[in-house]
Amino acid sequence: MGTALTDHFGRTATDLRLSLTDRCDLRCTYCMPAEGLPWLPRPELLTDDEIVRLVAIAVTRLGVREVRLTGGEPLIRPGIANIVARLAALNPRPSLSVTTNATALERLAGPLAVAGLDRVNVSLDTLDPQTFKTLTRRDKHARVVAGIEAADRAGLRPVKINSVLMRGVNDHEAPALLRWCLERGYELRFIEQMPLDAQHGWDRAQMVTAQEILERLGAEFHLEPEGEALRGAAPAETWLVNGGPGAPGGGRVGVIGSVTRPFCAACDRTRLTADGQVRTCLFAREESDLRGLLRSGADDETIAQTWRTAMLGKKAAAGIGEPGFVQPDRPMSAIGG
Ligand code: SAM
């Protein structure tokens, strides 16, 4: 293997977030406007062969060990199970997971598990179908719940649930969401809302903070911090709930305090957009074009070297709270969350 994706601050990226599409079938208010976005033209998207080649370069030359498929909504990419099967056949084989809204998971959980998918992270912000409709502008709550159940049945465990809380919309649901997940053996993670919406409507003062989330949960559950040693490069800080997994009514909960408790110093991620651009961070303002290299006939080592050089430019921190912070041009859905 060649040299890894190490940056100037000594961090090494081993976790690849790979966007399969910028399109989505939901319109979550904190992510996308009701009318959607100008989608990437199809010829600009990486083909299946290009995706497999880039991931092969990442695992054989750059030390990537985990691949998380995301988007947009990755399950709306045609042939996703075939992409997973081809990635699972790579040597070394990366661990494979998907971040999804689960609207198509009832149908796809089985085929994805057979293809070699290891786990799923499902985004679900509410237990109330009406609130779901308000938040996502689509009436698909039952399908999402059915999708989560199908993932569990298919063995895509631990099923992780991601929730973003919006003040006055679903923030009161934090304890109910946790209880629902504990009862089913799912691992819940709350994510602080980040300035990555296409509409640029994010308002720090309105954001529900990690501290508030913990206070709400602490009023109903016994929470014990798991500590930094266990966290590693994971963005979530985790707490044992009511004695932890194995205890009656117990489990684990995570909070991803991207804004108020940034975890940049431990970041081990590199990102590839659906049109083949390397990004070093969700909040990066620069990209490096691998698709152009692929399509101009570059060899694997040239592509690997461009990826390494891109990662050298990774900033020490996302800098959300710093003066001069500018939101990236691409919204979350076009980067791959
Ligand atoms: N469509 C897939 C899904 O729903 O999981 C994958 C892409 S989505 C952009 C990934 C995650 O980003 C979801 O959990 C979503 O809730 C979250 N997200 C989107 N916009 C966000 C924002 N502005 N702040 C925090 N999280 C956000």
PDB file of C-alpha atoms and ligand atoms in Angstrom, residues 24 30-31 70-74 99-101 123 162 164 191-194 196-197 332 337, ligand 1:
ATOM      1  CA  CYS A  24     -33.434  13.259  -2.626  1.00  0.00           C
ATOM      2  CA  TYR A  30     -33.388  22.346   7.352  1.00  0.00           C
ATOM      3  CA  CYS A  31     -31.742  20.880   4.247  1.00  0.00           C
ATOM      4  CA  THR A  70     -24.655   8.797   1.330  1.00  0.00           C
ATOM      5  CA  GLY A  71     -26.228  11.580  -0.712  1.00  0.00           C
ATOM      6  CA  GLY A  72     -28.751  13.155  -1.427  1.00  0.00           C
ATOM      7  CA  GLU A  73     -30.624   9.935  -0.867  1.00  0.00           C
ATOM      8  CA  PRO A  74     -28.323   7.050  -1.798  1.00  0.00           C
ATOM      9  CA  THR A  99     -26.890   6.835   5.561  1.00  0.00           C
ATOM     10  CA  THR A 100     -30.462   6.890   4.340  1.00  0.00           C
ATOM     11  CA  ASN A 101     -33.883   8.378   4.924  1.00  0.00           C
ATOM     12  CA  SER A 123     -32.466   9.681   9.572  1.00  0.00           C
ATOM     13  CA  ASN A 162     -29.970  10.166  13.361  1.00  0.00           C
ATOM     14  CA  VAL A 164     -31.967  16.709  14.001  1.00  0.00           C
ATOM     15  CA  ILE A 191     -27.126  15.934  15.441  1.00  0.00           C
ATOM     16  CA  GLU A 192     -26.888  19.663  16.022  1.00  0.00           C
ATOM     17  CA  GLN A 193     -28.248  21.557  13.061  1.00  0.00           C
ATOM     18  CA  MET A 194     -25.395  22.897  10.925  1.00  0.00           C
ATOM     19  CA  LEU A 196     -25.329  23.613   5.438  1.00  0.00           C
ATOM     20  CA  ASP A 197     -28.864  24.234   4.183  1.00  0.00           C
ATOM     21  CA  MET A 332     -25.245  19.209   2.621  1.00  0.00           C
ATOM     22  CA  GLY A 337     -23.866  14.141   4.706  1.00  0.00           C
TER      23      GLY A 337
HETATM   24  N1  SAM B   1     -30.725  11.231   2.592  1.00  0.00           N
HETATM   25  C1  SAM B   1     -29.888  10.550   3.550  1.00  0.00           C
HETATM   26  C2  SAM B   1     -30.441  10.695   4.942  1.00  0.00           C
HETATM   27  O1  SAM B   1     -31.501  11.281   5.098  1.00  0.00           O
HETATM   28  O2  SAM B   1     -29.838  10.178   5.869  1.00  0.00           O
HETATM   29  C3  SAM B   1     -28.430  10.943   3.522  1.00  0.00           C
HETATM   30  C4  SAM B   1     -28.063  12.376   3.304  1.00  0.00           C
HETATM   31  S1  SAM B   1     -28.594  13.459   4.579  1.00  0.00           S
HETATM   32  C5  SAM B   1     -27.906  14.998   3.968  1.00  0.00           C
HETATM   33  C6  SAM B   1     -27.551  12.981   5.903  1.00  0.00           C
HETATM   34  C7  SAM B   1     -27.884  13.524   7.251  1.00  0.00           C
HETATM   35  O3  SAM B   1     -27.656  14.903   7.258  1.00  0.00           O
HETATM   36  C8  SAM B   1     -29.310  13.306   7.695  1.00  0.00           C
HETATM   37  O4  SAM B   1     -29.302  12.702   8.960  1.00  0.00           O
HETATM   38  C9  SAM B   1     -29.857  14.714   7.791  1.00  0.00           C
HETATM   39  O5  SAM B   1     -30.806  14.833   8.826  1.00  0.00           O
HETATM   40  C10 SAM B   1     -28.625  15.486   8.085  1.00  0.00           C
HETATM   41  N2  SAM B   1     -28.691  16.898   7.760  1.00  0.00           N
HETATM   42  C11 SAM B   1     -29.115  17.491   6.630  1.00  0.00           C
HETATM   43  N3  SAM B   1     -28.991  18.829   6.722  1.00  0.00           N
HETATM   44  C12 SAM B   1     -28.473  19.081   7.935  1.00  0.00           C
HETATM   45  C13 SAM B   1     -28.118  20.257   8.635  1.00  0.00           C
HETATM   46  N4  SAM B   1     -28.282  21.470   8.095  1.00  0.00           N
HETATM   47  N5  SAM B   1     -27.603  20.132   9.873  1.00  0.00           N
HETATM   48  C14 SAM B   1     -27.439  18.920  10.434  1.00  0.00           C
HETATM   49  N6  SAM B   1     -27.747  17.773   9.836  1.00  0.00           N
HETATM   50  C15 SAM B   1     -28.271  17.853   8.604  1.00  0.00           C
END
